[in-house]
């Protein structure tokens, strides 16, 4: 996939979906390949079928938002992306995209406000780390440290990516 051999990956991805014990990753893989090939109906159907059977998954809904964007419906795509973030506010890919959308619309203040909105969602910790980084960049070290301490008091403390971001920022 990284080498863009999407057509070559299609049949193996279809087979993987039939044998995988991880239907979320299998559906995502197939949905992404369909999207890359421009087969948007198949991509949407694949991702929606997963959601219909297994319920909400932040990463599946994020990929569905990408399909909707590729269909040329940016407003519905943004609503769908927000739905994905409400399911899992710690998805790096979704948060990056959400932040970029708002940056393009209104610059750094809009981006920061959008990140703060995600940080208000239950269970979020990654947006808080982004806010701490914003404070560090603004020279407000104490505010950043307070956020890092708060995040480390949650289950995010056992996440390698959270610890890497904190140590990298500091």
JSON list of C-alpha atoms in Angstrom, two decimals:
[
{"chain": "A", "resi": 1, "resn": "UNK", "atom": "CA", "xyz": [0.00, 0.00, 0.00]},
{"chain": "A", "resi": 2, "resn": "UNK", "atom": "CA", "xyz": [2.80, 2.42, 0.82]},
{"chain": "A", "resi": 3, "resn": "UNK", "atom": "CA", "xyz": [4.15, 1.80, -2.67]},
{"chain": "A", "resi": 4, "resn": "UNK", "atom": "CA", "xyz": [0.68, 2.50, -4.11]},
{"chain": "A", "resi": 5, "resn": "UNK", "atom": "CA", "xyz": [0.04, -0.98, -5.49]},
{"chain": "A", "resi": 6, "resn": "UNK", "atom": "CA", "xyz": [-3.64, -0.65, -4.63]},
{"chain": "A", "resi": 7, "resn": "UNK", "atom": "CA", "xyz": [-4.95, -2.80, -7.45]},
{"chain": "A", "resi": 8, "resn": "UNK", "atom": "CA", "xyz": [-2.49, -5.58, -6.54]},
{"chain": "A", "resi": 9, "resn": "UNK", "atom": "CA", "xyz": [-3.64, -5.38, -2.92]},
{"chain": "A", "resi": 10, "resn": "UNK", "atom": "CA", "xyz": [-7.37, -5.55, -3.69]},
{"chain": "A", "resi": 11, "resn": "UNK", "atom": "CA", "xyz": [-7.86, -9.32, -3.97]},
{"chain": "A", "resi": 12, "resn": "UNK", "atom": "CA", "xyz": [-5.66, -10.12, -0.95]},
{"chain": "A", "resi": 13, "resn": "UNK", "atom": "CA", "xyz": [-7.60, -7.52, 1.07]},
{"chain": "A", "resi": 14, "resn": "UNK", "atom": "CA", "xyz": [-10.91, -9.10, 0.05]},
{"chain": "A", "resi": 15, "resn": "UNK", "atom": "CA", "xyz": [-9.58, -12.49, 1.11]},
{"chain": "A", "resi": 16, "resn": "UNK", "atom": "CA", "xyz": [-8.22, -11.05, 4.36]},
{"chain": "A", "resi": 17, "resn": "UNK", "atom": "CA", "xyz": [-11.66, -9.70, 5.17]},
{"chain": "A", "resi": 18, "resn": "UNK", "atom": "CA", "xyz": [-13.13, -13.22, 4.88]},
{"chain": "A", "resi": 19, "resn": "UNK", "atom": "CA", "xyz": [-10.51, -14.88, 7.12]},
{"chain": "A", "resi": 20, "resn": "UNK", "atom": "CA", "xyz": [-9.47, -12.17, 9.57]},
{"chain": "A", "resi": 21, "resn": "UNK", "atom": "CA", "xyz": [-10.20, -12.43, 13.26]},
{"chain": "A", "resi": 22, "resn": "UNK", "atom": "CA", "xyz": [-10.02, -8.62, 13.33]},
{"chain": "A", "resi": 23, "resn": "UNK", "atom": "CA", "xyz": [-12.96, -7.40, 11.25]},
{"chain": "A", "resi": 24, "resn": "UNK", "atom": "CA", "xyz": [-12.20, -3.75, 12.07]},
{"chain": "A", "resi": 25, "resn": "UNK", "atom": "CA", "xyz": [-8.73, -3.79, 10.51]},
{"chain": "A", "resi": 26, "resn": "UNK", "atom": "CA", "xyz": [-9.88, -5.96, 7.61]},
{"chain": "A", "resi": 27, "resn": "UNK", "atom": "CA", "xyz": [-12.78, -3.64, 6.78]},
{"chain": "A", "resi": 28, "resn": "UNK", "atom": "CA", "xyz": [-10.55, -0.59, 7.11]},
{"chain": "A", "resi": 29, "resn": "UNK", "atom": "CA", "xyz": [-7.93, -2.09, 4.84]},
{"chain": "A", "resi": 30, "resn": "UNK", "atom": "CA", "xyz": [-10.44, -2.99, 2.16]},
{"chain": "A", "resi": 31, "resn": "UNK", "atom": "CA", "xyz": [-12.23, 0.35, 2.51]},
{"chain": "A", "resi": 32, "resn": "UNK", "atom": "CA", "xyz": [-8.97, 2.26, 2.13]},
{"chain": "A", "resi": 33, "resn": "UNK", "atom": "CA", "xyz": [-7.97, 0.27, -0.95]},
{"chain": "A", "resi": 34, "resn": "UNK", "atom": "CA", "xyz": [-11.36, 0.85, -2.55]},
{"chain": "A", "resi": 35, "resn": "UNK", "atom": "CA", "xyz": [-11.05, 4.56, -1.79]},
{"chain": "A", "resi": 36, "resn": "UNK", "atom": "CA", "xyz": [-7.56, 4.76, -3.27]},
{"chain": "A", "resi": 37, "resn": "UNK", "atom": "CA", "xyz": [-8.83, 3.03, -6.40]},
{"chain": "A", "resi": 38, "resn": "UNK", "atom": "CA", "xyz": [-11.70, 5.49, -6.67]},
{"chain": "A", "resi": 39, "resn": "UNK", "atom": "CA", "xyz": [-14.31, 2.79, -5.99]},
{"chain": "A", "resi": 40, "resn": "UNK", "atom": "CA", "xyz": [-16.14, 5.02, -3.55]},
{"chain": "A", "resi": 41, "resn": "UNK", "atom": "CA", "xyz": [-19.43, 3.10, -3.45]},
{"chain": "A", "resi": 42, "resn": "UNK", "atom": "CA", "xyz": [-17.60, -0.13, -2.56]},
{"chain": "A", "resi": 43, "resn": "UNK", "atom": "CA", "xyz": [-15.52, 1.70, 0.04]},
{"chain": "A", "resi": 44, "resn": "UNK", "atom": "CA", "xyz": [-18.58, 3.24, 1.63]},
{"chain": "A", "resi": 45, "resn": "UNK", "atom": "CA", "xyz": [-20.49, -0.05, 1.55]},
{"chain": "A", "resi": 46, "resn": "UNK", "atom": "CA", "xyz": [-17.55, -1.93, 3.14]},
{"chain": "A", "resi": 47, "resn": "UNK", "atom": "CA", "xyz": [-17.12, 0.55, 5.97]},
{"chain": "A", "resi": 48, "resn": "UNK", "atom": "CA", "xyz": [-20.86, 0.94, 6.57]},
{"chain": "A", "resi": 49, "resn": "UNK", "atom": "CA", "xyz": [-21.30, -2.84, 6.64]},
{"chain": "A", "resi": 50, "resn": "UNK", "atom": "CA", "xyz": [-18.71, -3.05, 9.42]},
{"chain": "A", "resi": 51, "resn": "UNK", "atom": "CA", "xyz": [-20.52, -0.33, 11.39]},
{"chain": "A", "resi": 52, "resn": "UNK", "atom": "CA", "xyz": [-23.91, -1.99, 10.87]},
{"chain": "A", "resi": 53, "resn": "UNK", "atom": "CA", "xyz": [-22.64, -5.30, 12.26]},
{"chain": "A", "resi": 54, "resn": "UNK", "atom": "CA", "xyz": [-20.12, -4.24, 14.90]},
{"chain": "A", "resi": 55, "resn": "UNK", "atom": "CA", "xyz": [-21.22, -0.77, 15.97]},
{"chain": "A", "resi": 56, "resn": "UNK", "atom": "CA", "xyz": [-19.24, 2.43, 16.11]},
{"chain": "A", "resi": 57, "resn": "UNK", "atom": "CA", "xyz": [-15.49, 2.43, 15.59]},
{"chain": "A", "resi": 58, "resn": "UNK", "atom": "CA", "xyz": [-13.67, 5.74, 15.50]},
{"chain": "A", "resi": 59, "resn": "UNK", "atom": "CA", "xyz": [-11.18, 4.61, 12.90]},
{"chain": "A", "resi": 60, "resn": "UNK", "atom": "CA", "xyz": [-13.83, 3.09, 10.62]},
{"chain": "A", "resi": 61, "resn": "UNK", "atom": "CA", "xyz": [-15.95, 6.25, 10.86]},
{"chain": "A", "resi": 62, "resn": "UNK", "atom": "CA", "xyz": [-12.84, 8.36, 10.10]},
{"chain": "A", "resi": 63, "resn": "UNK", "atom": "CA", "xyz": [-12.26, 6.34, 6.93]},
{"chain": "A", "resi": 64, "resn": "UNK", "atom": "CA", "xyz": [-15.93, 6.71, 6.07]},
{"chain": "A", "resi": 65, "resn": "UNK", "atom": "CA", "xyz": [-15.48, 10.49, 6.41]},
{"chain": "A", "resi": 66, "resn": "UNK", "atom": "CA", "xyz": [-12.60, 10.27, 3.93]},
{"chain": "A", "resi": 67, "resn": "UNK", "atom": "CA", "xyz": [-14.83, 8.46, 1.44]},
{"chain": "A", "resi": 68, "resn": "UNK", "atom": "CA", "xyz": [-17.52, 11.10, 1.88]},
{"chain": "A", "resi": 69, "resn": "UNK", "atom": "CA", "xyz": [-14.90, 13.82, 1.30]},
{"chain": "A", "resi": 70, "resn": "UNK", "atom": "CA", "xyz": [-13.75, 12.01, -1.87]},
{"chain": "A", "resi": 71, "resn": "UNK", "atom": "CA", "xyz": [-17.38, 11.98, -3.03]},
{"chain": "A", "resi": 72, "resn": "UNK", "atom": "CA", "xyz": [-17.27, 15.77, -2.89]},
{"chain": "A", "resi": 73, "resn": "UNK", "atom": "CA", "xyz": [-19.39, 16.34, 0.20]},
{"chain": "A", "resi": 74, "resn": "UNK", "atom": "CA", "xyz": [-17.11, 18.28, 2.59]},
{"chain": "A", "resi": 75, "resn": "UNK", "atom": "CA", "xyz": [-19.81, 19.32, 5.07]},
{"chain": "A", "resi": 76, "resn": "UNK", "atom": "CA", "xyz": [-21.07, 15.77, 5.56]},
{"chain": "A", "resi": 77, "resn": "UNK", "atom": "CA", "xyz": [-17.46, 14.62, 5.76]},
{"chain": "A", "resi": 78, "resn": "UNK", "atom": "CA", "xyz": [-16.75, 17.08, 8.59]},
{"chain": "A", "resi": 79, "resn": "UNK", "atom": "CA", "xyz": [-19.88, 15.96, 10.45]},
{"chain": "A", "resi": 80, "resn": "UNK", "atom": "CA", "xyz": [-18.81, 12.34, 10.03]},
{"chain": "A", "resi": 81, "resn": "UNK", "atom": "CA", "xyz": [-15.28, 13.12, 11.19]},
{"chain": "A", "resi": 82, "resn": "UNK", "atom": "CA", "xyz": [-16.71, 14.80, 14.30]},
{"chain": "A", "resi": 83, "resn": "UNK", "atom": "CA", "xyz": [-18.79, 11.66, 14.91]},
{"chain": "A", "resi": 84, "resn": "UNK", "atom": "CA", "xyz": [-15.56, 9.63, 14.70]},
{"chain": "A", "resi": 85, "resn": "UNK", "atom": "CA", "xyz": [-13.85, 11.89, 17.22]},
{"chain": "A", "resi": 86, "resn": "UNK", "atom": "CA", "xyz": [-16.80, 11.60, 19.59]},
{"chain": "A", "resi": 87, "resn": "UNK", "atom": "CA", "xyz": [-16.36, 7.82, 19.46]},
{"chain": "A", "resi": 88, "resn": "UNK", "atom": "CA", "xyz": [-12.57, 8.02, 19.89]},
{"chain": "A", "resi": 89, "resn": "UNK", "atom": "CA", "xyz": [-11.13, 11.48, 20.55]},
{"chain": "A", "resi": 90, "resn": "UNK", "atom": "CA", "xyz": [-7.59, 10.08, 20.72]},
{"chain": "A", "resi": 91, "resn": "UNK", "atom": "CA", "xyz": [-7.25, 8.99, 17.10]},
{"chain": "A", "resi": 92, "resn": "UNK", "atom": "CA", "xyz": [-4.13, 10.65, 15.82]},
{"chain": "A", "resi": 93, "resn": "UNK", "atom": "CA", "xyz": [-5.21, 10.54, 12.16]},
{"chain": "A", "resi": 94, "resn": "UNK", "atom": "CA", "xyz": [-8.65, 12.00, 12.87]},
{"chain": "A", "resi": 95, "resn": "UNK", "atom": "CA", "xyz": [-7.27, 14.70, 15.16]},
{"chain": "A", "resi": 96, "resn": "UNK", "atom": "CA", "xyz": [-4.66, 15.74, 12.58]},
{"chain": "A", "resi": 97, "resn": "UNK", "atom": "CA", "xyz": [-7.33, 15.99, 9.89]},
{"chain": "A", "resi": 98, "resn": "UNK", "atom": "CA", "xyz": [-9.76, 17.85, 12.20]},
{"chain": "A", "resi": 99, "resn": "UNK", "atom": "CA", "xyz": [-7.04, 20.30, 13.13]},
{"chain": "A", "resi": 100, "resn": "UNK", "atom": "CA", "xyz": [-6.01, 20.84, 9.48]},
{"chain": "A", "resi": 101, "resn": "UNK", "atom": "CA", "xyz": [-9.61, 21.50, 8.38]},
{"chain": "A", "resi": 102, "resn": "UNK", "atom": "CA", "xyz": [-9.99, 24.20, 11.01]},
{"chain": "A", "resi": 103, "resn": "UNK", "atom": "CA", "xyz": [-6.57, 25.68, 10.35]},
{"chain": "A", "resi": 104, "resn": "UNK", "atom": "CA", "xyz": [-7.47, 26.05, 6.67]},
{"chain": "A", "resi": 105, "resn": "UNK", "atom": "CA", "xyz": [-10.76, 27.73, 7.60]},
{"chain": "A", "resi": 106, "resn": "UNK", "atom": "CA", "xyz": [-9.46, 30.16, 10.20]},
{"chain": "A", "resi": 107, "resn": "UNK", "atom": "CA", "xyz": [-5.78, 29.85, 10.93]},
{"chain": "A", "resi": 108, "resn": "UNK", "atom": "CA", "xyz": [-4.03, 28.96, 14.14]},
{"chain": "A", "resi": 109, "resn": "UNK", "atom": "CA", "xyz": [-6.73, 30.28, 16.48]},
{"chain": "A", "resi": 110, "resn": "UNK", "atom": "CA", "xyz": [-9.41, 28.20, 14.75]},
{"chain": "A", "resi": 111, "resn": "UNK", "atom": "CA", "xyz": [-7.15, 25.15, 14.89]},
{"chain": "A", "resi": 112, "resn": "UNK", "atom": "CA", "xyz": [-6.47, 25.63, 18.59]},
{"chain": "A", "resi": 113, "resn": "UNK", "atom": "CA", "xyz": [-10.17, 26.12, 19.30]},
{"chain": "A", "resi": 114, "resn": "UNK", "atom": "CA", "xyz": [-11.01, 22.93, 17.37]},
{"chain": "A", "resi": 115, "resn": "UNK", "atom": "CA", "xyz": [-8.45, 20.97, 19.38]},
{"chain": "A", "resi": 116, "resn": "UNK", "atom": "CA", "xyz": [-9.91, 22.35, 22.62]},
{"chain": "A", "resi": 117, "resn": "UNK", "atom": "CA", "xyz": [-13.36, 21.22, 21.49]},
{"chain": "A", "resi": 118, "resn": "UNK", "atom": "CA", "xyz": [-12.09, 17.65, 21.06]},
{"chain": "A", "resi": 119, "resn": "UNK", "atom": "CA", "xyz": [-10.31, 17.87, 24.43]},
{"chain": "A", "resi": 120, "resn": "UNK", "atom": "CA", "xyz": [-13.72, 18.35, 26.08]},
{"chain": "A", "resi": 121, "resn": "UNK", "atom": "CA", "xyz": [-14.86, 14.91, 24.93]},
{"chain": "A", "resi": 122, "resn": "UNK", "atom": "CA", "xyz": [-15.05, 12.13, 27.49]},
{"chain": "A", "resi": 123, "resn": "UNK", "atom": "CA", "xyz": [-11.97, 9.92, 27.55]},
{"chain": "A", "resi": 124, "resn": "UNK", "atom": "CA", "xyz": [-9.79, 12.27, 25.56]},
{"chain": "A", "resi": 125, "resn": "UNK", "atom": "CA", "xyz": [-6.10, 12.66, 26.35]},
{"chain": "A", "resi": 126, "resn": "UNK", "atom": "CA", "xyz": [-4.34, 13.18, 23.00]},
{"chain": "A", "resi": 127, "resn": "UNK", "atom": "CA", "xyz": [-5.93, 16.60, 22.38]},
{"chain": "A", "resi": 128, "resn": "UNK", "atom": "CA", "xyz": [-4.79, 17.64, 25.85]},
{"chain": "A", "resi": 129, "resn": "UNK", "atom": "CA", "xyz": [-1.24, 16.74, 24.85]},
{"chain": "A", "resi": 130, "resn": "UNK", "atom": "CA", "xyz": [-1.60, 18.93, 21.78]},
{"chain": "A", "resi": 131, "resn": "UNK", "atom": "CA", "xyz": [-2.84, 21.77, 23.99]},
{"chain": "A", "resi": 132, "resn": "UNK", "atom": "CA", "xyz": [0.16, 21.27, 26.28]},
{"chain": "A", "resi": 133, "resn": "UNK", "atom": "CA", "xyz": [2.40, 21.53, 23.22]},
{"chain": "A", "resi": 134, "resn": "UNK", "atom": "CA", "xyz": [0.69, 24.80, 22.27]},
{"chain": "A", "resi": 135, "resn": "UNK", "atom": "CA", "xyz": [1.42, 26.11, 25.77]},
{"chain": "A", "resi": 136, "resn": "UNK", "atom": "CA", "xyz": [5.06, 25.04, 25.52]},
{"chain": "A", "resi": 137, "resn": "UNK", "atom": "CA", "xyz": [5.43, 26.78, 22.17]},
{"chain": "A", "resi": 138, "resn": "UNK", "atom": "CA", "xyz": [3.96, 29.92, 23.76]},
{"chain": "A", "resi": 139, "resn": "UNK", "atom": "CA", "xyz": [6.47, 29.72, 26.63]},
{"chain": "A", "resi": 140, "resn": "UNK", "atom": "CA", "xyz": [3.83, 28.78, 29.19]},
{"chain": "A", "resi": 141, "resn": "UNK", "atom": "CA", "xyz": [5.71, 25.83, 30.65]},
{"chain": "A", "resi": 142, "resn": "UNK", "atom": "CA", "xyz": [3.75, 25.59, 33.91]},
{"chain": "A", "resi": 143, "resn": "UNK", "atom": "CA", "xyz": [0.42, 25.26, 32.10]},
{"chain": "A", "resi": 144, "resn": "UNK", "atom": "CA", "xyz": [1.90, 22.56, 29.88]},
{"chain": "A", "resi": 145, "resn": "UNK", "atom": "CA", "xyz": [3.31, 20.66, 32.84]},
{"chain": "A", "resi": 146, "resn": "UNK", "atom": "CA", "xyz": [-0.07, 20.75, 34.59]},
{"chain": "A", "resi": 147, "resn": "UNK", "atom": "CA", "xyz": [-1.67, 19.17, 31.54]},
{"chain": "A", "resi": 148, "resn": "UNK", "atom": "CA", "xyz": [1.04, 16.52, 31.24]},
{"chain": "A", "resi": 149, "resn": "UNK", "atom": "CA", "xyz": [0.60, 15.65, 34.91]},
{"chain": "A", "resi": 150, "resn": "UNK", "atom": "CA", "xyz": [-3.16, 15.41, 34.45]},
{"chain": "A", "resi": 151, "resn": "UNK", "atom": "CA", "xyz": [-2.83, 13.14, 31.41]},
{"chain": "A", "resi": 152, "resn": "UNK", "atom": "CA", "xyz": [-0.33, 10.94, 33.21]},
{"chain": "A", "resi": 153, "resn": "UNK", "atom": "CA", "xyz": [-2.88, 10.36, 35.96]},
{"chain": "A", "resi": 154, "resn": "UNK", "atom": "CA", "xyz": [-5.16, 8.61, 33.42]},
{"chain": "A", "resi": 155, "resn": "UNK", "atom": "CA", "xyz": [-4.83, 5.33, 31.57]},
{"chain": "A", "resi": 156, "resn": "UNK", "atom": "CA", "xyz": [-2.92, 7.26, 28.88]},
{"chain": "A", "resi": 157, "resn": "UNK", "atom": "CA", "xyz": [0.11, 6.86, 31.16]},
{"chain": "A", "resi": 158, "resn": "UNK", "atom": "CA", "xyz": [0.41, 3.27, 29.95]},
{"chain": "A", "resi": 159, "resn": "UNK", "atom": "CA", "xyz": [0.33, 4.28, 26.28]},
{"chain": "A", "resi": 160, "resn": "UNK", "atom": "CA", "xyz": [3.70, 4.42, 24.60]},
{"chain": "A", "resi": 161, "resn": "UNK", "atom": "CA", "xyz": [2.60, 7.05, 22.10]},
{"chain": "A", "resi": 162, "resn": "UNK", "atom": "CA", "xyz": [1.44, 9.37, 24.90]},
{"chain": "A", "resi": 163, "resn": "UNK", "atom": "CA", "xyz": [4.72, 8.96, 26.77]},
{"chain": "A", "resi": 164, "resn": "UNK", "atom": "CA", "xyz": [6.73, 9.50, 23.59]},
{"chain": "A", "resi": 165, "resn": "UNK", "atom": "CA", "xyz": [4.86, 12.70, 22.82]},
{"chain": "A", "resi": 166, "resn": "UNK", "atom": "CA", "xyz": [5.34, 14.05, 26.33]},
{"chain": "A", "resi": 167, "resn": "UNK", "atom": "CA", "xyz": [9.02, 13.24, 26.50]},
{"chain": "A", "resi": 168, "resn": "UNK", "atom": "CA", "xyz": [9.57, 14.50, 22.95]},
{"chain": "A", "resi": 169, "resn": "UNK", "atom": "CA", "xyz": [7.85, 17.79, 23.73]},
{"chain": "A", "resi": 170, "resn": "UNK", "atom": "CA", "xyz": [9.81, 18.27, 26.93]}
]
